[in-house]
Structure formats: structure tokens, C-alpha cells
CSV table of C-alpha atoms in Angstrom, one decimal:
chain,number,residue,atom,x,y,z
A,486,UNK,CA,192.7,122.0,61.6
A,487,UNK,CA,192.5,121.5,57.9
A,488,UNK,CA,193.2,118.2,56.3
A,489,UNK,CA,193.8,117.3,52.6
A,490,UNK,CA,192.1,114.3,51.2
A,491,UNK,CA,194.7,111.8,50.0
A,492,UNK,CA,197.6,113.4,51.9
A,493,UNK,CA,198.2,110.7,54.6
A,494,UNK,CA,201.7,111.9,55.4
A,495,UNK,CA,200.8,115.6,55.5
A,496,UNK,CA,197.7,115.1,57.6
A,497,UNK,CA,199.7,112.8,60.0
A,498,UNK,CA,202.4,115.4,60.4
A,499,UNK,CA,199.9,118.3,60.9
A,500,UNK,CA,198.0,116.3,63.5
A,501,UNK,CA,201.2,115.6,65.4
A,502,UNK,CA,202.1,119.2,65.4
A,503,UNK,CA,198.8,120.1,67.0
A,504,UNK,CA,199.2,117.3,69.5
A,505,UNK,CA,202.7,118.5,70.5
A,506,UNK,CA,201.6,122.2,70.7
A,507,UNK,CA,198.7,121.3,73.0
A,508,UNK,CA,200.7,118.9,75.1
A,509,UNK,CA,203.6,121.4,75.5
A,510,UNK,CA,201.0,123.9,76.8
A,511,UNK,CA,200.0,121.4,79.5
A,512,UNK,CA,197.0,119.5,77.8
A,513,UNK,CA,196.5,116.0,79.1
A,514,UNK,CA,193.4,115.2,77.0
A,515,UNK,CA,193.5,116.2,73.3
A,516,UNK,CA,190.8,115.8,70.6
A,517,UNK,CA,191.4,115.9,66.8
A,518,UNK,CA,188.8,116.2,64.0
A,519,UNK,CA,187.0,113.4,62.1
A,520,UNK,CA,189.0,111.4,59.5
A,521,UNK,CA,192.1,113.4,60.6
A,522,UNK,CA,194.4,111.0,58.9
A,523,UNK,CA,192.8,110.8,55.4
A,524,UNK,CA,190.6,113.8,54.6
A,525,UNK,CA,186.9,113.4,54.1
A,526,UNK,CA,185.5,113.9,50.6
A,527,UNK,CA,186.4,110.7,48.7
A,528,UNK,CA,185.7,110.1,45.0
A,529,UNK,CA,185.3,106.3,45.2
A,530,UNK,CA,185.4,103.4,47.5
A,531,UNK,CA,188.8,102.5,46.0
A,532,UNK,CA,190.2,105.9,47.1
A,533,UNK,CA,188.7,105.5,50.5
A,534,UNK,CA,190.3,102.1,50.9
A,535,UNK,CA,193.7,103.4,49.7
A,536,UNK,CA,193.7,106.0,52.5
A,537,UNK,CA,192.5,103.8,55.3
A,538,UNK,CA,194.8,102.3,58.0
A,539,UNK,CA,194.5,99.5,60.5
A,540,UNK,CA,194.1,100.1,64.2
A,541,UNK,CA,196.4,100.2,66.1
A,542,UNK,CA,199.1,99.1,63.7
A,543,UNK,CA,198.7,102.0,61.2
A,544,UNK,CA,201.4,104.6,61.0
A,545,UNK,CA,199.1,107.4,62.2
A,546,UNK,CA,197.9,105.4,65.2
A,547,UNK,CA,201.5,104.5,66.1
A,548,UNK,CA,202.6,108.1,65.9
A,549,UNK,CA,199.7,109.2,68.2
A,550,UNK,CA,200.5,106.4,70.6
A,551,UNK,CA,204.2,107.5,70.7
A,552,UNK,CA,203.2,111.1,71.5
A,553,UNK,CA,200.6,110.0,74.1
A,554,UNK,CA,203.4,108.0,75.9
A,555,UNK,CA,205.9,110.8,75.5
A,556,UNK,CA,203.6,113.5,76.9
A,557,UNK,CA,201.6,111.4,79.3
A,558,UNK,CA,198.4,112.5,77.6
A,559,UNK,CA,195.2,110.9,76.2
A,560,UNK,CA,194.5,111.5,72.5
A,561,UNK,CA,191.3,111.0,70.6
A,562,UNK,CA,191.4,111.4,66.8
A,563,UNK,CA,189.2,110.7,63.8
A,564,UNK,CA,190.6,107.8,61.7
A,565,UNK,CA,189.8,106.2,58.4
A,566,UNK,CA,190.1,102.5,59.5
A,567,UNK,CA,190.7,99.4,57.4
A,568,UNK,CA,189.8,96.1,59.0
A,569,UNK,CA,190.3,93.3,56.4
A,570,UNK,CA,187.8,94.0,53.6
A,571,UNK,CA,185.8,96.4,55.7
A,572,UNK,CA,186.2,100.2,56.1
A,573,UNK,CA,185.0,102.2,59.0
A,574,UNK,CA,184.8,105.9,59.9
A,575,UNK,CA,186.4,105.5,63.3
A,576,UNK,CA,187.8,107.4,66.3
A,577,UNK,CA,190.8,106.0,68.2
A,578,UNK,CA,191.6,106.6,71.9
A,579,UNK,CA,195.2,106.3,73.0
A,580,UNK,CA,197.0,107.1,76.2
A,581,UNK,CA,200.2,107.0,78.2
A,582,UNK,CA,200.0,103.2,78.3
A,583,UNK,CA,199.3,102.8,74.6
A,584,UNK,CA,196.1,101.9,72.6
A,585,UNK,CA,192.9,102.1,74.7
A,586,UNK,CA,190.0,101.6,72.3
A,587,UNK,CA,188.0,102.5,69.1
A,588,UNK,CA,184.6,103.9,68.3
A,589,UNK,CA,183.2,103.2,64.9
A,590,UNK,CA,180.8,105.8,63.7
A,591,UNK,CA,177.3,104.4,64.3
A,592,UNK,CA,175.3,106.9,62.2
A,593,UNK,CA,176.8,107.4,58.7
A,594,UNK,CA,176.2,110.7,56.9
A,595,UNK,CA,175.4,111.0,53.2
A,596,UNK,CA,178.0,109.4,50.9
A,597,UNK,CA,179.8,107.9,53.9
A,598,UNK,CA,177.3,105.1,53.4
A,599,UNK,CA,179.0,104.3,50.1
A,600,UNK,CA,182.4,103.9,51.6
A,601,UNK,CA,182.0,102.7,55.3
A,602,UNK,CA,180.2,100.1,57.3
A,603,UNK,CA,178.3,101.4,60.4
A,604,UNK,CA,179.7,100.7,63.8
A,605,UNK,CA,177.6,98.4,66.1
A,606,UNK,CA,179.0,99.0,69.6
A,607,UNK,CA,178.6,101.7,72.2
A,608,UNK,CA,181.6,101.7,74.5
A,609,UNK,CA,182.9,103.8,77.5
A,610,UNK,CA,186.5,103.4,78.3
A,611,UNK,CA,187.9,103.5,81.9
A,612,UNK,CA,191.1,105.6,82.1
A,613,UNK,CA,193.2,107.2,84.8
A,614,UNK,CA,191.6,110.5,84.2
A,615,UNK,CA,188.0,109.3,84.0
A,616,UNK,CA,185.5,107.4,81.8
A,617,UNK,CA,185.7,108.4,78.2
A,618,UNK,CA,183.1,107.9,75.5
A,619,UNK,CA,183.4,108.8,71.8
A,620,UNK,CA,181.0,109.9,69.1
A,621,UNK,CA,181.7,111.1,65.6
A,622,UNK,CA,179.8,114.0,64.0
A,623,UNK,CA,176.3,112.8,62.9
A,624,UNK,CA,176.2,110.5,66.0
A,625,UNK,CA,175.3,113.4,68.2
A,626,UNK,CA,172.1,114.0,66.3
A,627,UNK,CA,170.8,110.8,67.9
A,628,UNK,CA,170.3,111.5,71.7
A,629,UNK,CA,170.0,107.8,72.4
A,630,UNK,CA,173.7,107.4,72.0
A,631,UNK,CA,174.7,110.0,74.6
A,632,UNK,CA,172.0,108.6,76.9
A,633,UNK,CA,173.5,105.1,76.7
A,634,UNK,CA,177.0,106.4,77.2
A,635,UNK,CA,175.9,108.4,80.2
A,636,UNK,CA,174.1,105.3,81.5
A,637,UNK,CA,177.4,103.4,81.1
A,638,UNK,CA,179.1,106.0,83.3
A,639,UNK,CA,180.8,108.4,80.8
A,640,UNK,CA,182.3,111.5,82.3
A,641,UNK,CA,183.2,113.1,78.9
A,642,UNK,CA,182.2,112.5,75.3
A,643,UNK,CA,185.0,113.2,72.8
A,644,UNK,CA,183.6,114.1,69.4
A,645,UNK,CA,185.9,114.2,66.4
A,646,UNK,CA,183.7,115.8,63.7
A,647,UNK,CA,183.5,117.3,60.2
A,648,UNK,CA,180.4,119.4,60.7
A,649,UNK,CA,179.1,121.0,57.5
A,650,UNK,CA,177.0,124.2,57.4
A,651,UNK,CA,173.4,123.3,57.7
A,652,UNK,CA,171.8,126.4,56.2
A,653,UNK,CA,172.6,129.5,54.2
A,654,UNK,CA,173.3,131.5,57.2
A,655,UNK,CA,176.0,129.1,58.5
A,656,UNK,CA,177.4,129.0,55.0
A,657,UNK,CA,177.6,132.8,54.8
A,658,UNK,CA,180.5,133.3,57.2
A,659,UNK,CA,178.5,136.1,58.9
A,660,UNK,CA,178.1,134.3,62.2
A,661,UNK,CA,179.1,136.3,65.3
A,662,UNK,CA,182.3,135.2,67.0
A,663,UNK,CA,180.5,133.6,70.0
A,664,UNK,CA,177.3,132.6,68.1
A,665,UNK,CA,176.4,128.9,68.3
A,666,UNK,CA,175.6,126.9,65.2
A,667,UNK,CA,173.0,124.1,65.1
A,668,UNK,CA,175.7,121.5,65.8
A,669,UNK,CA,176.9,123.5,68.8
A,670,UNK,CA,173.4,123.6,70.3
A,671,UNK,CA,173.2,119.8,70.0
A,672,UNK,CA,176.4,119.4,72.0
A,673,UNK,CA,175.1,121.9,74.6
A,674,UNK,CA,171.8,120.0,75.0
A,675,UNK,CA,173.3,116.6,75.0
A,676,UNK,CA,175.9,117.7,77.7
A,677,UNK,CA,173.2,119.3,79.8
A,678,UNK,CA,170.5,116.6,79.9
A,679,UNK,CA,173.1,113.9,80.5
A,680,UNK,CA,175.4,115.8,82.8
A,681,UNK,CA,178.5,114.9,80.8
A,682,UNK,CA,181.4,116.9,79.3
A,683,UNK,CA,181.5,117.3,75.5
A,684,UNK,CA,184.7,118.1,73.6
A,685,UNK,CA,184.0,118.6,69.9
A,686,UNK,CA,186.8,119.1,67.5
A,687,UNK,CA,185.8,120.1,63.9
A,688,UNK,CA,187.9,120.8,60.8
A,689,UNK,CA,187.9,124.0,58.8
A,690,UNK,CA,188.4,124.7,55.1
A,691,UNK,CA,186.8,123.5,51.9
A,692,UNK,CA,187.6,120.1,50.3
A,693,UNK,CA,186.5,119.3,46.8
A,694,UNK,CA,183.8,122.0,47.0
A,695,UNK,CA,182.5,121.0,50.4
A,696,UNK,CA,182.9,123.7,53.1
A,697,UNK,CA,183.2,122.8,56.7
A,698,UNK,CA,181.9,124.6,59.7
A,699,UNK,CA,184.7,124.9,62.2
A,700,UNK,CA,183.1,126.2,65.5
A,701,UNK,CA,184.8,123.6,67.7
A,702,UNK,CA,183.9,123.9,71.4
A,703,UNK,CA,184.0,122.3,74.8
A,704,UNK,CA,180.9,122.1,76.9
A,705,UNK,CA,180.7,121.5,80.7
A,706,UNK,CA,178.2,119.1,82.3
A,707,UNK,CA,175.8,121.9,83.0
A,708,UNK,CA,175.6,122.7,79.2
A,709,UNK,CA,177.8,125.8,79.3
A,710,UNK,CA,180.3,126.3,76.5
A,711,UNK,CA,183.6,127.0,78.3
A,712,UNK,CA,185.9,127.1,75.2
A,713,UNK,CA,184.9,128.2,71.8
A,714,UNK,CA,183.1,128.2,69.4
A,715,UNK,CA,186.3,128.4,67.5
A,716,UNK,CA,186.8,130.1,64.2
A,717,UNK,CA,184.7,129.1,61.2
A,718,UNK,CA,187.7,129.7,58.9
A,719,UNK,CA,191.1,129.6,60.6
A,720,UNK,CA,193.0,126.8,62.2
A,721,UNK,CA,192.9,127.2,66.0
A,722,UNK,CA,193.9,125.4,69.2
A,723,UNK,CA,191.3,125.5,72.0
A,724,UNK,CA,192.7,125.1,75.5
A,725,UNK,CA,190.7,124.6,78.6
A,726,UNK,CA,192.4,125.0,82.0
A,727,UNK,CA,191.3,123.3,85.2
A,728,UNK,CA,188.8,121.0,83.5
A,729,UNK,CA,187.7,118.6,86.2
A,730,UNK,CA,186.1,115.6,84.6
A,731,UNK,CA,184.7,114.6,88.0
A,732,UNK,CA,182.2,117.4,87.8
A,733,UNK,CA,180.2,115.1,85.6
A,734,UNK,CA,179.7,112.9,88.7
A,735,UNK,CA,179.1,115.7,91.2
A,736,UNK,CA,176.7,117.7,89.1
A,737,UNK,CA,174.2,114.9,88.6
A,738,UNK,CA,172.5,116.2,91.7
A,739,UNK,CA,170.7,119.3,90.7
A,740,UNK,CA,168.9,120.1,93.9
A,741,UNK,CA,167.4,118.4,97.0
A,742,UNK,CA,164.7,116.7,94.9
A,743,UNK,CA,166.2,116.1,91.5
A,744,UNK,CA,169.0,113.6,90.6
A,745,UNK,CA,169.3,112.9,86.9
A,746,UNK,CA,170.0,109.1,87.1
A,747,UNK,CA,167.5,108.5,89.9
A,748,UNK,CA,164.7,110.5,88.3
A,749,UNK,CA,164.7,108.5,85.1
A,750,UNK,CA,161.5,106.4,84.7
A,751,UNK,CA,163.1,103.1,84.2
A,752,UNK,CA,159.7,101.5,85.0
A,753,UNK,CA,158.6,102.8,81.6
A,754,UNK,CA,161.9,102.3,79.7
A,755,UNK,CA,165.1,100.5,80.5
A,756,UNK,CA,168.2,102.2,81.7
A,757,UNK,CA,170.2,101.8,78.4
A,758,UNK,CA,167.4,102.5,75.9
A,759,UNK,CA,167.3,98.8,74.8
A,760,UNK,CA,171.1,98.5,74.4
A,761,UNK,CA,172.2,95.2,75.7
A,762,UNK,CA,174.8,95.9,78.3
A,763,UNK,CA,175.1,96.6,82.0
A,764,UNK,CA,174.5,100.2,83.2
A,765,UNK,CA,177.0,101.9,85.4
A,766,UNK,CA,176.1,101.9,89.1
A,767,UNK,CA,176.0,105.6,90.0
């Protein structure tokens, strides 16, 4: 979807239209782009602050909670968050029973460092449909994050993102319909080597001179793109039928001799790459 920086009400209504469209087609897990409530390209910290909302009390969060309850669905959406004097580029997870949790972007990109504070927690949330982790855009460039989430038992990583074209070819608009961009390859590799689902929702359009990549996609735990990449230019709804999150647990056994969690050399490095928490018992 496109968003317009500064148009909180318009962005909120558009996100809700996409949620309703997906839910009425049977979707029970829905992912929206990064900063879906506020737009992305801010001119100042003051502008960023004026467009941030608290979690879960903000109007956008409350609308998503209402829709999650109405449709019995889980929703992940990018969210410009205000917490007292601090601002975060966040992702919120809500479900049929209300607010579930928040991921604050750990790795800030470019001028985001002028507006936001970095997150400092890596969480995986237990839900009725499986264990859900979240990342935001630049987070996926750091494989440690996916490895920690996989070690904490994640079945799927939901990634609200605002990918930008990395090179002139991606900027050209000449990519073939099914061709993968650099960001897509990262989702494929992270999914494959960690045996987790990845659901990446990007925005499209140009905002204050900054073009966005589109190319949203869903990747299975073997690293196969099963939906997308979506359009580089047009708004689009990707739907995946019969997506069994439990495949992330079954597919960790590759053959008689190789099981991803078992084969890790935790005598050389710890299970969570130094993150202080308890790994999940597979």
C-alpha cells in the first residue's frame, strides 16, 4: 500500500480497508508495511513526534484491535510510536483477544536515527496460531536477529518494511515480474537457514522524492517464495492459502543426519548469540 506522510487519518482508513479486504477473503494473519500510520520521510523530529501515537492507546492501534477482534485475525502493522518523550519505529501485534505485543526497530536506517530511539528487546510472542516474531526493514540485514528469534522458537517472522531500491537497476522499474530484489534474497536466506516463515509487507510509491521498492513476498521455511514478489509500483494484496505455520517445526529435520537446532555448535557459541534470555526447547 501507499501511505502519505502526515496523513494519520487517511493512512489509518486505508490500512483498515486492506485489513477488511484480506479478512473477508479468509485471512487470519495480516501484515502491513512499516510506519503504516504516519508515513516515512519526516522533515524534522517535531514532525515525527506530531505523527506518533502511543501503544496500545493510539487511535490506529485501537482500530486494528477492533478489526482483529471482529474478524478473529492477527494483525501486524508498522507504527510510529510515542512513549513519553521517546519515539520509536515500531511494529504492533494484535489479535482476537486484543493487544499482544510490540517490536521496536533494533537497527535504524539513515535519518531514522535522527527521529527514533533504537529498540533493545528481541521478543517472540505465543499466540493461538503459533509463535510470532517481528522485524522491521533494516533489521533483516542482521542475521543475528533472526537466529535469536528462531532460537526462541519463532514459527514466523512478520516484517513490516519500507524497502528502498538499493541500486540503479532496482530503481529503473525494469525488474521482471518474478525477479527477486536484494531485500527479497535476504528474506529467502533468513527463512531457509533458520527454518522459519517470513512475511514481508512493503510499501509502494514515492514520498518526498524517496521511491520505495514494493516487492512484498511470503517465504516458506525452506526458503521458497510462495507469494510475490508483489508489484514495484501498484498497491496489491498478497494472499497465501493453506499456510501451515507448524511447517516451521516439522521442517527443521532436513534428513536422517541433519537437524538445524541440533547441529548448531553451541560448544563454540551460545544458543542465542549472546542475547540474555532462555532459548526455546525444541
